[in-house]
Coordinates of C-alpha atoms in Angstrom, one line a residue:
X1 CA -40.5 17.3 -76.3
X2 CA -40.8 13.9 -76.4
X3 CA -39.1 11.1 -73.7
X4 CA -41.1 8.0 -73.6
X5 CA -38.7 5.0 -72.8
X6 CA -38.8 2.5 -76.0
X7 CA -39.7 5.6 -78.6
X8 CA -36.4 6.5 -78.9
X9 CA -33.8 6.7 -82.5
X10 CA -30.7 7.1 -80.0
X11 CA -29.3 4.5 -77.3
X12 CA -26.2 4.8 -75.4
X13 CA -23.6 2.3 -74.6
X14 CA -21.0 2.5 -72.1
X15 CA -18.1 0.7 -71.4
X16 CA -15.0 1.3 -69.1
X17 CA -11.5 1.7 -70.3
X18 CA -9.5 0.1 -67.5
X19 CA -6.6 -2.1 -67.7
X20 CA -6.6 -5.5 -69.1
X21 CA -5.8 -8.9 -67.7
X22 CA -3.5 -10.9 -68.5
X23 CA -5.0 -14.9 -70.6
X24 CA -4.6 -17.4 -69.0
X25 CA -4.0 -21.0 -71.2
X26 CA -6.2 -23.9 -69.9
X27 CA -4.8 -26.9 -71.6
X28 CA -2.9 -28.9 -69.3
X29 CA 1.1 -29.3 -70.7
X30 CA 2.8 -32.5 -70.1
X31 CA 6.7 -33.1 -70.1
X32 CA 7.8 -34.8 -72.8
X33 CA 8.6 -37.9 -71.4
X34 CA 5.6 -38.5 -70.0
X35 CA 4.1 -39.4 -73.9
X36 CA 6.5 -42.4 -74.2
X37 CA 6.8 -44.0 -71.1
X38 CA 5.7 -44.3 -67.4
X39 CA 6.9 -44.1 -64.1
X40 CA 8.4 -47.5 -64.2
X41 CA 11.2 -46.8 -66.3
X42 CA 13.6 -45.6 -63.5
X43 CA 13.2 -48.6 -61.8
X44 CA 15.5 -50.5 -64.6
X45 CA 18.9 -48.5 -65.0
X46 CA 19.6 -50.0 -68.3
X47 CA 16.6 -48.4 -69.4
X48 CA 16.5 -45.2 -67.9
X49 CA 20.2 -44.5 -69.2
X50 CA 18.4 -44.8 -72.8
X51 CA 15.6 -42.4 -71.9
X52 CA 17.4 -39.0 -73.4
X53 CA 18.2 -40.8 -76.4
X54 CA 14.7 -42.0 -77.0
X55 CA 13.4 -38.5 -76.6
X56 CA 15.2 -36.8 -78.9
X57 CA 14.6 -39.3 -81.8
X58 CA 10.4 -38.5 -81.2
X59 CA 9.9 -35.4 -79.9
X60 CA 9.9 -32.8 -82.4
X61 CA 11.9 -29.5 -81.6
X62 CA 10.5 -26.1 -81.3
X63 CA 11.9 -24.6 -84.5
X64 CA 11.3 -27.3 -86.5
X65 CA 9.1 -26.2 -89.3
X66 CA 8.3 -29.7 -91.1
X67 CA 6.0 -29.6 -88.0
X68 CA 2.9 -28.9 -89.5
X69 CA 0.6 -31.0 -87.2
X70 CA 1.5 -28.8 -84.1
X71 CA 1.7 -32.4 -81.8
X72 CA 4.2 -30.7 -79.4
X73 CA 2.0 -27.7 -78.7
X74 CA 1.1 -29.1 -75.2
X75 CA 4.6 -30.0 -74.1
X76 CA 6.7 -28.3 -71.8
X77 CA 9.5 -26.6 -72.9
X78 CA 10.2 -23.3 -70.9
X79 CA 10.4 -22.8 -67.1
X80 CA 7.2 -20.5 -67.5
X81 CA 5.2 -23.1 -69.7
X82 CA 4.0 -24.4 -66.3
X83 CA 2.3 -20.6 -65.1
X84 CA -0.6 -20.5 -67.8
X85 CA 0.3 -17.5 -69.1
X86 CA 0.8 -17.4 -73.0
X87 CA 1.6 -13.6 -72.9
X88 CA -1.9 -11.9 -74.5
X89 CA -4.1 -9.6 -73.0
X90 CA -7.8 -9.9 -72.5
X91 CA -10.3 -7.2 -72.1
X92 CA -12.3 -6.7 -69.3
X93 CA -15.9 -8.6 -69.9
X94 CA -17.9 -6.9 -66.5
X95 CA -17.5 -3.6 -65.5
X96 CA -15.2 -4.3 -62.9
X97 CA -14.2 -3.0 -59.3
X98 CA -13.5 1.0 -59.4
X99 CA -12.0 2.0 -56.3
X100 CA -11.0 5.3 -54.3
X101 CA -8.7 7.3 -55.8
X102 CA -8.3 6.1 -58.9
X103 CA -9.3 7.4 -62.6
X104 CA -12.6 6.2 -63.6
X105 CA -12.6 6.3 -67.8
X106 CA -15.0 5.0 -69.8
X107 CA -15.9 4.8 -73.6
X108 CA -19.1 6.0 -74.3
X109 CA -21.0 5.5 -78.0
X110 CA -24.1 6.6 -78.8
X111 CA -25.7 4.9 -81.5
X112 CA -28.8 5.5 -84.0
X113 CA -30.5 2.1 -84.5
X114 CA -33.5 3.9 -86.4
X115 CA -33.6 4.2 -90.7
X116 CA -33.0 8.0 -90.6
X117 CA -30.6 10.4 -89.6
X118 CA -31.2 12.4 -86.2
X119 CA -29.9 16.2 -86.1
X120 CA -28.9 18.5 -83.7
X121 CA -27.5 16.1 -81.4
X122 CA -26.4 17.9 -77.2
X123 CA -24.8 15.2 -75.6
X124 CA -24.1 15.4 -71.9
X125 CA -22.2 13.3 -69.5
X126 CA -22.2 13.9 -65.9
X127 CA -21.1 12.3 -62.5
X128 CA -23.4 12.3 -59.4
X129 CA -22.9 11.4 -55.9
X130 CA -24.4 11.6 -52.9
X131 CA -22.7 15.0 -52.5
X132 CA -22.9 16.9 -55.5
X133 CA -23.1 16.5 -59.5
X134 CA -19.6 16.9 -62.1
X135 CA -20.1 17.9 -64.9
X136 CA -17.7 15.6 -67.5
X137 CA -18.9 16.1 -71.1
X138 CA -21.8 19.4 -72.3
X139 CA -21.7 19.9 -76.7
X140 CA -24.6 22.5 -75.6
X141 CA -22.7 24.9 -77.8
X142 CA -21.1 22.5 -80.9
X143 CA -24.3 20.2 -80.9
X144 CA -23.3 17.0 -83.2
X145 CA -24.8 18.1 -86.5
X146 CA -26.5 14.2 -87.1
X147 CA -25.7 11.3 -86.6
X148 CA -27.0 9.0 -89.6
X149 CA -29.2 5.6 -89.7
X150 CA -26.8 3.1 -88.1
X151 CA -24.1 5.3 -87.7
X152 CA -22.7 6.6 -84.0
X153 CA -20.9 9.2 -81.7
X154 CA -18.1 8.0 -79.9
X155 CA -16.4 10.1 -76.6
X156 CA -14.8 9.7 -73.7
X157 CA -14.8 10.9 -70.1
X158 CA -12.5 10.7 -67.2
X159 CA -12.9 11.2 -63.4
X160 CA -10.9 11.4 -60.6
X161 CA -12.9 9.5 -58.1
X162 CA -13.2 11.1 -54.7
X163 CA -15.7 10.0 -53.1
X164 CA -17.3 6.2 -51.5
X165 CA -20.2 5.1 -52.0
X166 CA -22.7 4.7 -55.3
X167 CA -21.9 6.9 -58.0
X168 CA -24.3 7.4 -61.5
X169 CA -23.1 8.3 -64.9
X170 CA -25.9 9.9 -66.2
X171 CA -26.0 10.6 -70.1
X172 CA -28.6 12.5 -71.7
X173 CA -29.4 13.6 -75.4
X174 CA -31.6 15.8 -76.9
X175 CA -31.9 15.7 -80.5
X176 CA -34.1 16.3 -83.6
X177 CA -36.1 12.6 -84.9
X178 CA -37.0 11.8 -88.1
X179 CA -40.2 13.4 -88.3
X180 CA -38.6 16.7 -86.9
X181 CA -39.7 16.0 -83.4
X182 CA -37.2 17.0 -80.2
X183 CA -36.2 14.4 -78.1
X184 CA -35.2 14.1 -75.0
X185 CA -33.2 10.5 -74.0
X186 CA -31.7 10.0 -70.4
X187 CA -29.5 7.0 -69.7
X188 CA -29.0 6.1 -65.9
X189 CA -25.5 3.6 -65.5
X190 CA -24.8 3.1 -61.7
X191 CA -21.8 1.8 -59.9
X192 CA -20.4 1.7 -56.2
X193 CA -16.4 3.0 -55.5
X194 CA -14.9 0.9 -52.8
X195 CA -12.0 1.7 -50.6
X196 CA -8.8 0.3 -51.5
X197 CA -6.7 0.9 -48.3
X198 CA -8.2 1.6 -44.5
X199 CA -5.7 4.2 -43.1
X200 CA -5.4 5.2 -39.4
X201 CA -3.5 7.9 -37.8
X202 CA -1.9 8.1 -34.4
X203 CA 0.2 11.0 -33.2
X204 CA 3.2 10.1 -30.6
X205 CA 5.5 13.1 -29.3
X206 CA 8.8 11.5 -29.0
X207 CA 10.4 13.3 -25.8
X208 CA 13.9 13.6 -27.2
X209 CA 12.9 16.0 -30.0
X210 CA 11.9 19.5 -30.3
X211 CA 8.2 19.9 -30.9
X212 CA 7.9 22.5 -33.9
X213 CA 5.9 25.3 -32.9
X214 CA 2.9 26.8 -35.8
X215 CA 1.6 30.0 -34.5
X216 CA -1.9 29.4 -34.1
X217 CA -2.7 26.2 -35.0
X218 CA -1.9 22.4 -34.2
X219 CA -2.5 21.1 -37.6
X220 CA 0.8 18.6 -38.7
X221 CA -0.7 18.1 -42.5
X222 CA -2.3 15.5 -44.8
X223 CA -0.7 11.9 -45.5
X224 CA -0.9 11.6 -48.7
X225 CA -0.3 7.6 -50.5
X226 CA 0.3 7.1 -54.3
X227 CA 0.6 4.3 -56.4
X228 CA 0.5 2.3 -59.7
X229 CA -1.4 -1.2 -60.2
X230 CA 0.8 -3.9 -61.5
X231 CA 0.0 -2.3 -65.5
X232 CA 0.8 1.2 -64.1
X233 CA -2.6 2.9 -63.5
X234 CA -2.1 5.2 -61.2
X235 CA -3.8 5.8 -57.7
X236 CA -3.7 9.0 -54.9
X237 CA -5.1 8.7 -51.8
X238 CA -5.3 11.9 -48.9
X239 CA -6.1 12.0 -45.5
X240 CA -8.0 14.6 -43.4
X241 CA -5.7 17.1 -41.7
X242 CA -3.8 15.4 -39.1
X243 CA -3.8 17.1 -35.5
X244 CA -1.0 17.3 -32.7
X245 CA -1.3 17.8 -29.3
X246 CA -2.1 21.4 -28.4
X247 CA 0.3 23.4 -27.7
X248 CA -0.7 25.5 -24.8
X249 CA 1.1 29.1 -24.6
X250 CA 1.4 31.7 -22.8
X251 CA 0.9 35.8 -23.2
X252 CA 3.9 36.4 -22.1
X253 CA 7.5 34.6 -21.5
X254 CA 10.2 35.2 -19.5
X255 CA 13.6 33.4 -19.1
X256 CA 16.9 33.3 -18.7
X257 CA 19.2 35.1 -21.8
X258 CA 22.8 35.3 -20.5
X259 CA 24.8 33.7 -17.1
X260 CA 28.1 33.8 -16.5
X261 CA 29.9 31.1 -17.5
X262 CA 32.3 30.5 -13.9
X263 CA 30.3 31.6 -11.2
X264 CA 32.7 32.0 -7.7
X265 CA 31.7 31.6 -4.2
X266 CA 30.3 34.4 -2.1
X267 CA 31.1 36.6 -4.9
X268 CA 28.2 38.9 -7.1
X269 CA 27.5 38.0 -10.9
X270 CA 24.7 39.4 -13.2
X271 CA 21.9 37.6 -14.8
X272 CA 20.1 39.1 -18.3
X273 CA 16.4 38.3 -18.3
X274 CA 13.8 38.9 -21.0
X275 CA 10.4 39.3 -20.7
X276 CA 8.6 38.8 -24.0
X277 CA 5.4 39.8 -25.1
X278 CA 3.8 36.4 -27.4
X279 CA 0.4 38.3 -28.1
X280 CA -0.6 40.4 -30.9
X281 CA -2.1 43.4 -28.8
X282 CA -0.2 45.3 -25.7
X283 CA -0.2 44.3 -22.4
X284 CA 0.8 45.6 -19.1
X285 CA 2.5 47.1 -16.8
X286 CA 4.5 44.0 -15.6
X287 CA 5.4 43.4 -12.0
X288 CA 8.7 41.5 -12.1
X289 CA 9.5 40.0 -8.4
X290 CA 12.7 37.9 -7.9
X291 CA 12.8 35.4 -4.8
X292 CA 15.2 33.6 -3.1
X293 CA 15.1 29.6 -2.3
X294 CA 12.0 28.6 -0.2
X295 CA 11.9 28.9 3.5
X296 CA 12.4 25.1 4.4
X297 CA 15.5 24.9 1.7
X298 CA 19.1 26.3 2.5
X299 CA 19.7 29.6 1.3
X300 CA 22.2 28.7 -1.6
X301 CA 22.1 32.4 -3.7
X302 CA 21.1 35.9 -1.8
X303 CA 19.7 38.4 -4.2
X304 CA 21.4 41.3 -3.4
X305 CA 19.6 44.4 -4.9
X306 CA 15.7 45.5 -5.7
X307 CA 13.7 41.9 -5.7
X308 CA 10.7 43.5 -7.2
X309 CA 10.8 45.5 -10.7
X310 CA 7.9 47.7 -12.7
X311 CA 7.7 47.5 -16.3
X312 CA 6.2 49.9 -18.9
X313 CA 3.2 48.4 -21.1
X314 CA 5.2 45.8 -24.0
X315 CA 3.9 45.6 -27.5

């Protein structure tokens, strides 16, 4: 097998499929009036008052197809004449910026530039990073039968790009020469993926609200951002998992269920407490003690009854 650089039948050629821009008309346009007389006109009013008149008699109109020396092609005679922009699209001439999130897709022939057909042709395509290699194209099990003298194989691959940094489309073919000899050709084409947007996260607990409580875990989820480029590509962006403030808990809980809803002086009334367990194994027994209102504050409520209760291990 055979890979000296420069012996090779096969070469690839890669270009990216991304979105065109729009052309962009150089020639400077001039207002009609400008070709017949100058500035000076509005300083006589007898003249100036003649100035529409004198237009229309020279300036050729737009649909007027005795025009055949195309004179008026640099006048202006729309609103958006002035812009630039004749309405065609232009094809990207440099690779271009590829950036985070978006769909890298690129057009990829591979042409025979020898004077005899190649055969057995396993093409393969693949992505790699700093992190780890993707796989995009592999005709290991349909090789391309040949490919003949000046002819080509055309394909194309698409990646969601995921990662920053300097990325390498690597193609590779191995294939049968001329003289029956197996090839091997590799084909390094590198690029870098920017980052379009720089996002930041900052968690605030507004006070008024009820914090929702996740059994377990603090985790409040991934931002995620989409969008489309002024010629609808489309773009996704995600962010790591975003963290709230830890919630700390206890095993148990204990509060307050049911109190009457008039309570009169000097007179009894029953409270309903309920002791929860919050854990996933058993606990107890539970000592249960009720007290009355410190010693240095008046004594507003008497607990009248047992002030201390024993409770049976809760599940």
């Amino acid at each position: 097998m055979n890979s000296t650089p420069g012996s090779h039948s096969l070469a690839f050629r890669v270009m990216r499929l991304c979105r065109p821009s729009f052309h962009v008309d150089h020639p400077l346009r001039v207002d009609p009036a400008d070709l017949l007389v100058g500035e000076d006109i509005f300083d006589d009013p007898v003249a100036a008052s003649e100035l529409p008149r004198l237009i229309d008699s020279h300036v050729v109109k737009p649909n007027d197809a005795s025009d055949l020396s195309y004179r008026s092609r640099f006048l202006l005679r729309d609103p958006s004449d002035p812009m630039g922009l004749s309405g065609l699209l232009v094809l990207p001439q440099a690779f271009g910026a590829i950036y985070l999130g978006e769909t890298f897709c690129s057009y990829i022939s591979i042409n025979n530039s020898s004077n005899f057909e190649v055969k057995d042709v396993i093409i393969k395509a693949e992505i790699q990073t700093e992190r780890q290699k993707i796989l995009l194209l592999d005709t290991s099990k349909s090789p391309v039968e040949s490919i003949r003298a000046g002819g080509r194989y055309d394909f194309i691959v698409e990646h969601d790009v995921k990662e920053l940094g300097a990325h390498t489309l690597v193609c590779t073919a191995l294939y049968n020469d001329g003289d029956g000899e197996r090839k091997y050709l590799p084909q390094f084409f590198k690029f870098m993926v920017a980052n379009p947007l720089s996002v930041r996260t900052k968690v605030r607990v507004v006070k008024d609200s009820a914090q929702t409580i996740v059994e377990g875990s603090n985790i409040l989820g991934k931002l995620q951002i989409t969008w489309r480029t002024n010629l609808g590509e489309p773009g996704r962006l995600q962010t790591q998992q975003i963290l709230g403030t830890p919630i700390t808990r206890s095993d148990v809980d204990l509060h307050v269920v049911e109190v009457p809803s008039v309570i009169n002086l000097e007179k009894s009334f029953l409270l309903h407490l309920k002791l929860a367990n919050k854990t996933e194994r058993e606990l107890g027994p539970f000592e249960v003690s009720l007290s009355q209102n410190g010693l240095h504050e008046e004594k507003a409520v008497v607990i009248n009854g047992l002030q201390t209760m024993i409770f049976v291990d809760l599940d």
